[in-house]
Short mmCIF file of C-alpha atoms in Angstrom, two decimals:
data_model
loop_
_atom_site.label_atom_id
_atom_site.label_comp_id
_atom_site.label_asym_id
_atom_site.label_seq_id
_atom_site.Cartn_x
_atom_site.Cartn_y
_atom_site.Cartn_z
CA UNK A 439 18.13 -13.19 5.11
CA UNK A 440 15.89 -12.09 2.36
CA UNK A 441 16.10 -14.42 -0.88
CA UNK A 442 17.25 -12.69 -4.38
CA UNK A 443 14.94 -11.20 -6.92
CA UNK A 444 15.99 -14.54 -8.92
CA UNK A 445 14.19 -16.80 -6.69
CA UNK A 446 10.33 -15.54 -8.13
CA UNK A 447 7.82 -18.26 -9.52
CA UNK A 448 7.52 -21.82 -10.44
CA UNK A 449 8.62 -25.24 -9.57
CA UNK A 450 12.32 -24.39 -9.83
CA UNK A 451 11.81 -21.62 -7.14
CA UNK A 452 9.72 -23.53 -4.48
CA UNK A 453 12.74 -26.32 -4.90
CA UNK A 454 15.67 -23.69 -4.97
CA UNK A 455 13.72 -22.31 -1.41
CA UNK A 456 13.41 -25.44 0.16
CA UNK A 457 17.45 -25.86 -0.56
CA UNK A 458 17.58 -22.38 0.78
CA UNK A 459 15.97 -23.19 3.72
CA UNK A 460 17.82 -26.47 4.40
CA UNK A 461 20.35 -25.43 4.38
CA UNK A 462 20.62 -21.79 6.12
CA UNK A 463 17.74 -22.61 8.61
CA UNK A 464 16.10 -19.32 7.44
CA UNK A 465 12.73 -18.98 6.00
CA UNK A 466 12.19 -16.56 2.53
CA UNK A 467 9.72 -14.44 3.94
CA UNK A 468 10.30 -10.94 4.84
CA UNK A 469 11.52 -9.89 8.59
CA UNK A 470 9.19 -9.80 11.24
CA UNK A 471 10.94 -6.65 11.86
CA UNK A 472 14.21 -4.73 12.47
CA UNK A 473 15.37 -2.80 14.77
CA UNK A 474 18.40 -0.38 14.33
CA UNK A 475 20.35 0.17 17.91
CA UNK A 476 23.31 2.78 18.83
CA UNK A 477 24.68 3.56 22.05
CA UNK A 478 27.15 5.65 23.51
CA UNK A 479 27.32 8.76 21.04
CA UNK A 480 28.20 10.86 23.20
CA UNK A 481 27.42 14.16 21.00
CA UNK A 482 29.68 13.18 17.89
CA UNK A 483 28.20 15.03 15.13
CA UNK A 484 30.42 14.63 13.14
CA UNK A 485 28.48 11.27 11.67
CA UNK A 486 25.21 12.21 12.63
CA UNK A 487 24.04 13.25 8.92
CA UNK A 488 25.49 10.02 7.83
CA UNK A 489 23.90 7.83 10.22
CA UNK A 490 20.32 9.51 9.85
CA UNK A 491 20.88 8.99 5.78
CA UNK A 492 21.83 4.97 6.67
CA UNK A 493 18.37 5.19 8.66
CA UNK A 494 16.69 6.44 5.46
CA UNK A 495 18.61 3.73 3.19
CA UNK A 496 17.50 1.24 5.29
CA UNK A 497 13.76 2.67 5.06
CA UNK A 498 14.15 2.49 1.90
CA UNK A 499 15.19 -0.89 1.21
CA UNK A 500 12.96 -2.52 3.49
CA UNK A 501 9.51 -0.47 2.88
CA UNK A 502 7.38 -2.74 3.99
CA UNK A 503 9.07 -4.00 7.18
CA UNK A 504 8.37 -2.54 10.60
CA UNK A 505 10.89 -1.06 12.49
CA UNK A 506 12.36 0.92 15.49
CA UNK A 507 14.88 3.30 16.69
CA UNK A 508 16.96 2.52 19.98
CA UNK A 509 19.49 4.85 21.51
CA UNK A 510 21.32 2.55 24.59
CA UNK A 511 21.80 6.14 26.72
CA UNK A 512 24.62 8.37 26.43
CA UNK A 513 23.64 10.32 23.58
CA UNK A 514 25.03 13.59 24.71
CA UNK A 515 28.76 14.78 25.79
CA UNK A 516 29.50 18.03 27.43
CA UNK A 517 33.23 17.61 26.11
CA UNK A 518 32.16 18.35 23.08
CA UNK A 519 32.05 22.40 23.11
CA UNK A 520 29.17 22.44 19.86
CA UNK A 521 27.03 19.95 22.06
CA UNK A 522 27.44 22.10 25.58
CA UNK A 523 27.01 25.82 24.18
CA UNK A 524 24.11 24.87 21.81
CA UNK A 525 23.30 22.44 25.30
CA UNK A 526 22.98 19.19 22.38
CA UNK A 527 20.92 21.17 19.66
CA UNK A 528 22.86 18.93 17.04
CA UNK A 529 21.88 15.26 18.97
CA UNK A 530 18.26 16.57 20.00
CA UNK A 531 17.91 17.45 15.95
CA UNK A 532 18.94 14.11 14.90
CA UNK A 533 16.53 12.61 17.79
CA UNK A 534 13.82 14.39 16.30
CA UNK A 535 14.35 13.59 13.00
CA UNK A 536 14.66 9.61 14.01
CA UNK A 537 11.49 10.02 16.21
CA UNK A 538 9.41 11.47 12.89
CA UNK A 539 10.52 8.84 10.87
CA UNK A 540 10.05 5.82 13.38
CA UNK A 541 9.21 4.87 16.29
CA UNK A 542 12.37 5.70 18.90
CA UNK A 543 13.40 4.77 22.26
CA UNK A 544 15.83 6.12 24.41
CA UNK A 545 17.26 3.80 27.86
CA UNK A 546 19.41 6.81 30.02
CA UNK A 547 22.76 6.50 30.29
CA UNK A 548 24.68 8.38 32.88
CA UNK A 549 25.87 10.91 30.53
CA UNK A 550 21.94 12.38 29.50
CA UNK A 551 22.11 14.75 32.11
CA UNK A 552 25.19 16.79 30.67
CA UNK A 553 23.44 20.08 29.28
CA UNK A 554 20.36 19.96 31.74
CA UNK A 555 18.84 18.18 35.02
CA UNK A 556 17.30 14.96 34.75
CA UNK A 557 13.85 15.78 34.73
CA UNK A 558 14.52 18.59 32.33
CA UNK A 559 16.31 15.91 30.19
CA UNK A 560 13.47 13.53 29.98
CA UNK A 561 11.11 16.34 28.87
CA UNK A 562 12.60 17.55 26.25
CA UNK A 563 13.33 14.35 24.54
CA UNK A 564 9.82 13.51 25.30
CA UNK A 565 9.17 17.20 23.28
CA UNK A 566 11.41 15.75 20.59
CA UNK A 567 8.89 12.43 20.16
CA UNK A 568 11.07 10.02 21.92
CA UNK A 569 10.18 7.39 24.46
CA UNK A 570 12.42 7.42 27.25
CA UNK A 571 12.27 4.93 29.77
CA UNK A 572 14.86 4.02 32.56
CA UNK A 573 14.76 2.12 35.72
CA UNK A 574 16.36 5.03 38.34
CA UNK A 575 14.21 6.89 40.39
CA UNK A 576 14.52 10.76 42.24
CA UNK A 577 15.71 10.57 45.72
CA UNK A 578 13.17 11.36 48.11
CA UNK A 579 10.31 10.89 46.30
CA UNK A 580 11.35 7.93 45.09
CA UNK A 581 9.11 8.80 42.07
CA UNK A 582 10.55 7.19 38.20
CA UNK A 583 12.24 9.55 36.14
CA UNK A 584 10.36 7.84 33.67
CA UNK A 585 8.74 4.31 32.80
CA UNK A 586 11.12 1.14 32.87
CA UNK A 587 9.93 -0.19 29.85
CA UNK A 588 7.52 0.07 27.30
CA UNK A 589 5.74 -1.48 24.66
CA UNK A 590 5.15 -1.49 21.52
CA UNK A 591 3.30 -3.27 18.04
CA UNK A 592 5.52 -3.88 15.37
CA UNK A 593 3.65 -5.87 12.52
CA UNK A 594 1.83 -8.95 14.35
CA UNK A 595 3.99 -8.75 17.30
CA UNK A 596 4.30 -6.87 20.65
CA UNK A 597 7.51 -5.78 21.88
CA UNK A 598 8.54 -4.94 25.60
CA UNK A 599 11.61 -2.72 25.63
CA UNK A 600 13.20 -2.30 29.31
CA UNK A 601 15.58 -0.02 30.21
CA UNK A 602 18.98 -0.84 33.09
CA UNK A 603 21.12 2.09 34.29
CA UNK A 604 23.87 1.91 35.72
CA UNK A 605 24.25 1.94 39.59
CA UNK A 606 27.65 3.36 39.54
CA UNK A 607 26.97 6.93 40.65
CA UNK A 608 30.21 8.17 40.02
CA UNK A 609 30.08 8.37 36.03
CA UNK A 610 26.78 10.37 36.36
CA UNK A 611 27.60 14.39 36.34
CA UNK A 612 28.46 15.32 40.17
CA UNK A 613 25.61 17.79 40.91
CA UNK A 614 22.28 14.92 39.92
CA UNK A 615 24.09 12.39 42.20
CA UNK A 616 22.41 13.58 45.67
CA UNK A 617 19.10 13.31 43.76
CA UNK A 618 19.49 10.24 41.77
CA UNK A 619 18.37 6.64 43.18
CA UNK A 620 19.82 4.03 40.84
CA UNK A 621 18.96 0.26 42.05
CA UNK A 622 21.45 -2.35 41.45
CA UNK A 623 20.71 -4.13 38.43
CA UNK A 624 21.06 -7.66 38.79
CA UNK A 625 18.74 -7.30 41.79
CA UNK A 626 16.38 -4.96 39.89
CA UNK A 627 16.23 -7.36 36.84
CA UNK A 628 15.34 -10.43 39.41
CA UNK A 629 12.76 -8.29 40.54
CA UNK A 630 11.36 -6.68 37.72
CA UNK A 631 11.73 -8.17 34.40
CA UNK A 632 9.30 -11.29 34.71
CA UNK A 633 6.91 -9.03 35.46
CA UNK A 634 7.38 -6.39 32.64
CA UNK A 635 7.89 -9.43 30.00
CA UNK A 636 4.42 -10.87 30.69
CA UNK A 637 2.23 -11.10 27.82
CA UNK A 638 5.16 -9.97 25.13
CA UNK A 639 5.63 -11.39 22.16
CA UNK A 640 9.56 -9.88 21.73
CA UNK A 641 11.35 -9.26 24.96
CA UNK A 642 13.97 -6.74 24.44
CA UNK A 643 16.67 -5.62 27.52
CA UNK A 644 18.55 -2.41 26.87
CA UNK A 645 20.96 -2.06 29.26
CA UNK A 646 23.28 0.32 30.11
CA UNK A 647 24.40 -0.88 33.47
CA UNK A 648 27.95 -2.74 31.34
CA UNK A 649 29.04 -6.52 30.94
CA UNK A 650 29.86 -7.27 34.52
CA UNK A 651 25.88 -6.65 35.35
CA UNK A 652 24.55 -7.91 32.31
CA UNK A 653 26.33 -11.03 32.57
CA UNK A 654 24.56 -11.90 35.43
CA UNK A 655 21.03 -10.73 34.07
CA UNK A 656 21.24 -13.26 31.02
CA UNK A 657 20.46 -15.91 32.82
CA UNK A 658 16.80 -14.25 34.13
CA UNK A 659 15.61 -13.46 30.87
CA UNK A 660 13.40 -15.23 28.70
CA UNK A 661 15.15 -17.47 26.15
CA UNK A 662 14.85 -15.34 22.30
CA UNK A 663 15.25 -11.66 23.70
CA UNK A 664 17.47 -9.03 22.00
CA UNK A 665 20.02 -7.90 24.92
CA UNK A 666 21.54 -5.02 23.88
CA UNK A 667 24.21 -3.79 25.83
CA UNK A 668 26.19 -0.34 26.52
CA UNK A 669 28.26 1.68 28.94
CA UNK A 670 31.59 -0.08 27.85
CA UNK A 671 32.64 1.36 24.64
CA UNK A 672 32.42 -2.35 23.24
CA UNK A 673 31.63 -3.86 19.79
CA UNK A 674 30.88 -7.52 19.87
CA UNK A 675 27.72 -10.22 19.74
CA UNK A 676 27.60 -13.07 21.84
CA UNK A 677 24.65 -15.73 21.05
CA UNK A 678 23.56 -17.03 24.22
CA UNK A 679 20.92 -20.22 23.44
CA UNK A 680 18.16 -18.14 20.92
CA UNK A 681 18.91 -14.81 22.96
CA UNK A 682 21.49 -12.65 21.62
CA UNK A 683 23.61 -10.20 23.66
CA UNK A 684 25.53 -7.30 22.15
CA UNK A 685 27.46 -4.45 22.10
CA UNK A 686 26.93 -1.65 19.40
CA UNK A 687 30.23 0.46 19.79
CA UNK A 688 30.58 4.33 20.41
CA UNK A 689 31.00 7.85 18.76
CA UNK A 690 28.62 6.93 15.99
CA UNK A 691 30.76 4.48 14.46
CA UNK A 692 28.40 1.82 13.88
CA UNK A 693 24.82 1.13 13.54
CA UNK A 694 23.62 -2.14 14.93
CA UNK A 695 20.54 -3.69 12.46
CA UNK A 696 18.94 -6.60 14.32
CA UNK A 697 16.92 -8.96 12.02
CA UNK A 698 14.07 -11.02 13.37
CA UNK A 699 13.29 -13.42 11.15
CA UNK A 700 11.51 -16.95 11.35
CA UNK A 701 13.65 -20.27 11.36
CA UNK A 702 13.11 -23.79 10.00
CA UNK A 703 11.07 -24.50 12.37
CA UNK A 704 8.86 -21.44 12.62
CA UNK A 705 10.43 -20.19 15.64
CA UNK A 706 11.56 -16.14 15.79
CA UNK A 707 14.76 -15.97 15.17
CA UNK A 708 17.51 -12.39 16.00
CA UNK A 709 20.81 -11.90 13.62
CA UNK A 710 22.78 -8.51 14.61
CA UNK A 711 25.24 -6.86 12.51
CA UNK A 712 27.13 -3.95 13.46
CA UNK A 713 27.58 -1.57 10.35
CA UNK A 714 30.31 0.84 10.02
CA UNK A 715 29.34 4.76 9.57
CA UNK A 716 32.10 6.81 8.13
CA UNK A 717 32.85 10.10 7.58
CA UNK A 718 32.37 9.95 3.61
CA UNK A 719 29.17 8.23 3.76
CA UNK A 720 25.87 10.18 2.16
CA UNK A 721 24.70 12.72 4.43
CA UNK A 722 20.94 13.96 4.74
CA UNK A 723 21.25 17.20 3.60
CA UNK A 724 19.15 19.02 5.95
CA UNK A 725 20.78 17.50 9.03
CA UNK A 726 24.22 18.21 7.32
CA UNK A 727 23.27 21.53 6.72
CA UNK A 728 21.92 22.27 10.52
CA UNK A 729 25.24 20.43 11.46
CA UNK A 730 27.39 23.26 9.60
CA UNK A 731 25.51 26.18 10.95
CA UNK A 732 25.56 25.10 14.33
CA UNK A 733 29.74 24.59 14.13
CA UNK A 734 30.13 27.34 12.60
CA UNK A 735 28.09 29.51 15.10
CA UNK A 736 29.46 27.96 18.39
CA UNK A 737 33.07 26.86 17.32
CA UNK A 738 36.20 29.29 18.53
CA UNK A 739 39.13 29.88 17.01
CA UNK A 740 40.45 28.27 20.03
CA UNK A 741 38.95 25.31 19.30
CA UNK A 742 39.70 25.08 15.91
CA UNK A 743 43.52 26.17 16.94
CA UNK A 744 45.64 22.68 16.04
CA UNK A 745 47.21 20.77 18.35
CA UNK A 746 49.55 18.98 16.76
CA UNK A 747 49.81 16.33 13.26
CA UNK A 748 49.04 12.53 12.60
CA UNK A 749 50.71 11.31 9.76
CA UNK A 750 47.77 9.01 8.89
CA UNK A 751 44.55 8.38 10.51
CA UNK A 752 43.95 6.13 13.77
CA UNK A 753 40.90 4.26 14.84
CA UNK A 754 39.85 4.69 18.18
CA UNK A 755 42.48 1.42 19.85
CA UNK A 756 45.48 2.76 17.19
CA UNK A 757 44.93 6.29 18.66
CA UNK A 758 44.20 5.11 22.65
CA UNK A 759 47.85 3.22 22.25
CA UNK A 760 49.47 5.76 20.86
CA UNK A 761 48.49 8.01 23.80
CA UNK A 762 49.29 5.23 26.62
CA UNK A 763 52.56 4.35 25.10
CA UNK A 764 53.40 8.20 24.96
CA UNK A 765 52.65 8.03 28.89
CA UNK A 766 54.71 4.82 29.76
CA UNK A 767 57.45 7.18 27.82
CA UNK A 768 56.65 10.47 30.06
CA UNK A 769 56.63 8.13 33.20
CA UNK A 770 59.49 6.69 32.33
CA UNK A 771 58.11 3.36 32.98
CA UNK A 772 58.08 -0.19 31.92
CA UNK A 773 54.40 -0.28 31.28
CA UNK A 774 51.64 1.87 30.86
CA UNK A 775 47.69 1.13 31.67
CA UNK A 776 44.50 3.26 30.69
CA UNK A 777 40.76 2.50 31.06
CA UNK A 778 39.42 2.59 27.23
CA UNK A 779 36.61 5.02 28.36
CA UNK A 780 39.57 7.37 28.68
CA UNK A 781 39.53 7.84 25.05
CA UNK A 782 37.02 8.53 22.67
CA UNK A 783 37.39 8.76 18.91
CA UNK A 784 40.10 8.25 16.67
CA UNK A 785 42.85 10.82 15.10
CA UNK A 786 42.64 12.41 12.06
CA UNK A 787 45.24 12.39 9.16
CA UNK A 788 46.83 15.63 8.76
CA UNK A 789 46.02 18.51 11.19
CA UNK A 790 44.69 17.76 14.89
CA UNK A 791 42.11 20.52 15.90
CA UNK A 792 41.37 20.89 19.86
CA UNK A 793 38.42 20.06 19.30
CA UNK A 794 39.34 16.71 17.46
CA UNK A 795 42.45 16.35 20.35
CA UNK A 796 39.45 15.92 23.23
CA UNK A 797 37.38 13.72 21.39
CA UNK A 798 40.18 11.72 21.34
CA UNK A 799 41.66 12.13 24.88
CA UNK A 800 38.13 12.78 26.95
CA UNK A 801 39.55 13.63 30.07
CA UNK A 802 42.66 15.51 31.39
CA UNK A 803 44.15 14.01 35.16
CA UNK A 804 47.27 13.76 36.81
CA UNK A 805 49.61 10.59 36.03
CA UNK A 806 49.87 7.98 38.94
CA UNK A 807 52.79 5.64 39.28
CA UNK A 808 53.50 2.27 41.31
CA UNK A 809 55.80 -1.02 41.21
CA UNK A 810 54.22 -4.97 40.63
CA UNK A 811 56.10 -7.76 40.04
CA UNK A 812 56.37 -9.79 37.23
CA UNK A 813 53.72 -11.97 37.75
CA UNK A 814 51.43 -9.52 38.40
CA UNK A 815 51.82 -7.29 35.37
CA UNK A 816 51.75 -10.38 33.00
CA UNK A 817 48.18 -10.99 34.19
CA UNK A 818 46.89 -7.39 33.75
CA UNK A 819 48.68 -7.27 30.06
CA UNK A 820 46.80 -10.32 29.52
CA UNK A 821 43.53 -9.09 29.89
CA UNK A 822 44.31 -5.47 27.96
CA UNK A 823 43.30 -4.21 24.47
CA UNK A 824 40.23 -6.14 23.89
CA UNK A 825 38.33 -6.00 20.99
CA UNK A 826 35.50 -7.24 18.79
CA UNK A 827 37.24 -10.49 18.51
CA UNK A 828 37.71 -11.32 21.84
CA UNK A 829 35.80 -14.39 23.33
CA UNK A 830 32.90 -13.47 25.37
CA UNK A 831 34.22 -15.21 28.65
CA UNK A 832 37.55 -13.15 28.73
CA UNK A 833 35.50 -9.75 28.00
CA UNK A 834 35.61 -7.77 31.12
CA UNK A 835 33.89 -4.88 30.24
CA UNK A 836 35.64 -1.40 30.70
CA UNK A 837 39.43 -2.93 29.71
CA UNK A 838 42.40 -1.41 29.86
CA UNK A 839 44.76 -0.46 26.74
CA UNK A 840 47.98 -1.27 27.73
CA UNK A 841 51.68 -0.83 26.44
CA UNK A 842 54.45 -3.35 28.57
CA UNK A 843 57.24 -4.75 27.99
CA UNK A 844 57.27 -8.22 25.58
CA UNK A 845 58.86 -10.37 27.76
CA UNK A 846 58.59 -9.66 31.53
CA UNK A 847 60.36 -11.94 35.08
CA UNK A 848 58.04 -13.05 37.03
CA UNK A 849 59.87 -12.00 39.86
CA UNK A 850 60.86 -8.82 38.54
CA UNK A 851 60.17 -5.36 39.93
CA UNK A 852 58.29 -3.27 37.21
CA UNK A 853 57.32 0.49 37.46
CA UNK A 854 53.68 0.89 36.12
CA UNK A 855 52.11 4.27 35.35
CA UNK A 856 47.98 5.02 34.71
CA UNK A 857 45.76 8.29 34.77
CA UNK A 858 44.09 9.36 37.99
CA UNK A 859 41.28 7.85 37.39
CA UNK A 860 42.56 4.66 36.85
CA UNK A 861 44.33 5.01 40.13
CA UNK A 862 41.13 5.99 42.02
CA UNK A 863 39.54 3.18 40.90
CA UNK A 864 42.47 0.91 40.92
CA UNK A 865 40.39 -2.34 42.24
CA UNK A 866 37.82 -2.08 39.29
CA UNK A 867 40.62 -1.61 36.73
CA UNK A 868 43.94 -3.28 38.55
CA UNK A 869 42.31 -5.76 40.95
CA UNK A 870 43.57 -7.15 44.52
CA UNK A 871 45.13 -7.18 46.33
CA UNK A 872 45.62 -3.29 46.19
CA UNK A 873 47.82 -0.98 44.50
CA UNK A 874 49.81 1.51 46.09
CA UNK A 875 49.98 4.57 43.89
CA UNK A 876 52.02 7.73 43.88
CA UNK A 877 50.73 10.85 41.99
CA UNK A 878 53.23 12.62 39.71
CA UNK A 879 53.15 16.43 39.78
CA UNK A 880 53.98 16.56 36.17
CA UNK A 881 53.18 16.27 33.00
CA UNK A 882 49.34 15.80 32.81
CA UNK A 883 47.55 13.14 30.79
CA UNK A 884 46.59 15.74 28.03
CA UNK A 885 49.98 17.20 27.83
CA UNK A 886 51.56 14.14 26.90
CA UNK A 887 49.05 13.21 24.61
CA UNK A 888 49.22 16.36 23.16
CA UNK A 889 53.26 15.98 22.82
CA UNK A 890 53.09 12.74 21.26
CA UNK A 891 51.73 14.47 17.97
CA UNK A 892 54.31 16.95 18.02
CA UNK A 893 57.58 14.57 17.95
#
């Protein structure tokens, strides 16, 4: 925290600091730095003007205070049909534009590889000015798709940034998975991270391997590093002795700022807060600009063809229940249950293009249907629709949004309905001991959805 221009000069001021200090635990001087963090964009352009102008603001009102760029992998989206014809020109723009204006570093997520191959991937951000740096490796030639961590000067001090993928091969696009080694990372950060921390100033972990992993990697990391987290669509921070562990959110939402600052005693010192992006914010014109050219030039009229109508607009959990509960309906079920990485962003108010209808409903799949009892069903609706304020030991990482009845019997019989793949991954999502599941013929996911804003 940064004192007021009305604490400047004299007796009154040293006193009304000292207060200050007492009684925050924060010094007056500037930040030792800041670094601004995102994660999981997955090719939403339609903030990307307003989050490079929040970049510049923040330039601007800290001139003299170093600072970074980190993008916590997934940047790109092949769902979005701008991002795959133009293969990302919109998010490789903005990546440029961060990378000339500050230093930037990139951790890859599963989805970098949607436009290109791996290798192809790295280069071109490389082209861009980005440092990438991951922890998988080819297959074969077990050579790194690019260093695991990196450092970096920022005022007096030296940061070490290290990057954790994901293991789970299934979330990476099908055709890199034969040639794509990616360690487990609890094992990997044992192994590793001493050895890439030695001699840093500022450990920083970004890790895009989700909560269940990074749970376990807390406890091997020094005590004061910035843990950014990804892969789970989450928005939370979780203080964890002097290291802090977080989640910046998706779709370009939010724009994590983390603060290091001195304390009372002296000692660095991290404060994170997410701030919201929104579609009215200041643009940079030149991005905006390159944003409207590039829609305008790779958008159909099929894709600007509305789906349907929301009467007002829904954030991302308003929108994802809408959809589930239109399911449980289709089903005709007592309960409905959808991974949250289902969904993406929110609805509009008004008119629903196709193209905003699949940013909200990522991925189409048969429905899948089954019977639990009571008992069973009470503990999954439980644990469903998390969000930022949910305590850090119930988090669970990819969650379900759920619909159910209010009150259920324990030893009642309830029909349960979820996407496909929900179903093929029932353990990760559902538990033991297994589910049987039966896959309905019809409707599809994205025919529902699609019904549910045409009443």
């Amino acid at each position: 925290m940064r004192p007021s221009r009305f604490f400047r000069g004299g007796p009154r001021t040293a006193l009304l600091l000292g207060l200050l200090v007492s009684l925050t635990g924060i010094t007056s001087a500037e930040p030792a730095a800041i670094l601004l963090i995102v994660a999981d964009q997955h090719s939403a352009d339609q903030r990307s003007a307003q989050l490079l102008a929040r970049v510049d603001a923040l330039r601007a009102a800290h001139p003299s205070v170093p600072m970074a760029m980190l993008i916590d992998g997934d940047a790109f989206e092949h769902g979005n049909p701008v991002a795959l014809r133009s293969a990302g020109a919109i998010d490789f723009a903005l990546l440029a534009a961060l990378a000339h204006r500050l230093p930037t570093i990139l951790n890859i997520g599963n989805h970098e590889a949607e436009f290109q191959d791996l290798p192809t991937t790295v280069a071109r951000l490389e082209a861009a000015g980005v440092t990438v740096i991951t922890n998988l490796r080819e297959t074969g030639t077990d050579r790194a798709l690019a260093p695991a961590s990196t450092r970096l000067t920022l005022g007096e001090r030296t940061f070490v940034f290290a990057g954790i993928a994901t293991d789970d091969l299934a979330t990476y696009p099908a055709e890199i998975r034969p040639a794509l080694q990616a360690p487990e990372p609890v094992p990997w950060a044992r192994d590793h991270l001493a050895r890439l921390f030695a001699g840093a100033d500022q450990p920083v972990v970004l890790s895009h391997a989700g909560i269940a992993a990074d749970r376990a990697i807390l406890p091997l990391v020094p005590d004061g590093t910035l843990f950014a987290g990804a892969h789970n669509h989450l928005r939370f921070v979780h203080h964890a002795g002097r290291t802090v562990y977080f989640h910046s959110g998706y779709w370009k939402e939010f724009l994590s700022v983390a603060t290091l600052e001195a304390d009372a005693r002296g000692d660095p010192a991290w404060s994170v807060v997410a701030e919201p992006i929104n579609d009215a914010d200041p643009a940079e014109p030149g991005l905006a600009a390159l944003i409207a050219e590039t829609r305008a030039r790779f958008l159909t009229a099929a894709d600007l063809a509305v789906v349907g109508t929301s009467t007002r607009r829904l954030a991302t959990g308003e929108a994802a229940l809408l959809a589930v509960a239109a399911v449980r309906d289709a089903a005709h079920a007592d309960a409905a249950l959808i991974g949250n990485t289902t969904f993406g962003a929110g609805l509009p108010a008004g008119d629903v293009t196709r193209v905003a209808f699949d940013a909200w409903v990522r991925f189409d799949g048969a429905l899948c249907v089954a019977e639990v009892d009571g008992r069973r069903l009470a503990s999954l609706l439980a644990t469903a629709n998390q969000n930022e304020r949910t305590p850090f030991a119930e988090r669970r990482g990819e969650f379900l949004y759920a619909v159910g009845p209010p009150h259920l019997d324990p030893t009642a019989t309830y029909r349960i309905v979820t996407n496909d793949w929900g179903a093929k991954n029932s353990e990760r999502y559902f538990g033991r001991p297994a589910i049987t599941w039966t896959t309905l013929a019809e409707p599809r996911l994205k025919a529902v959805a699609a019904a549910a804003l045409n009443p």
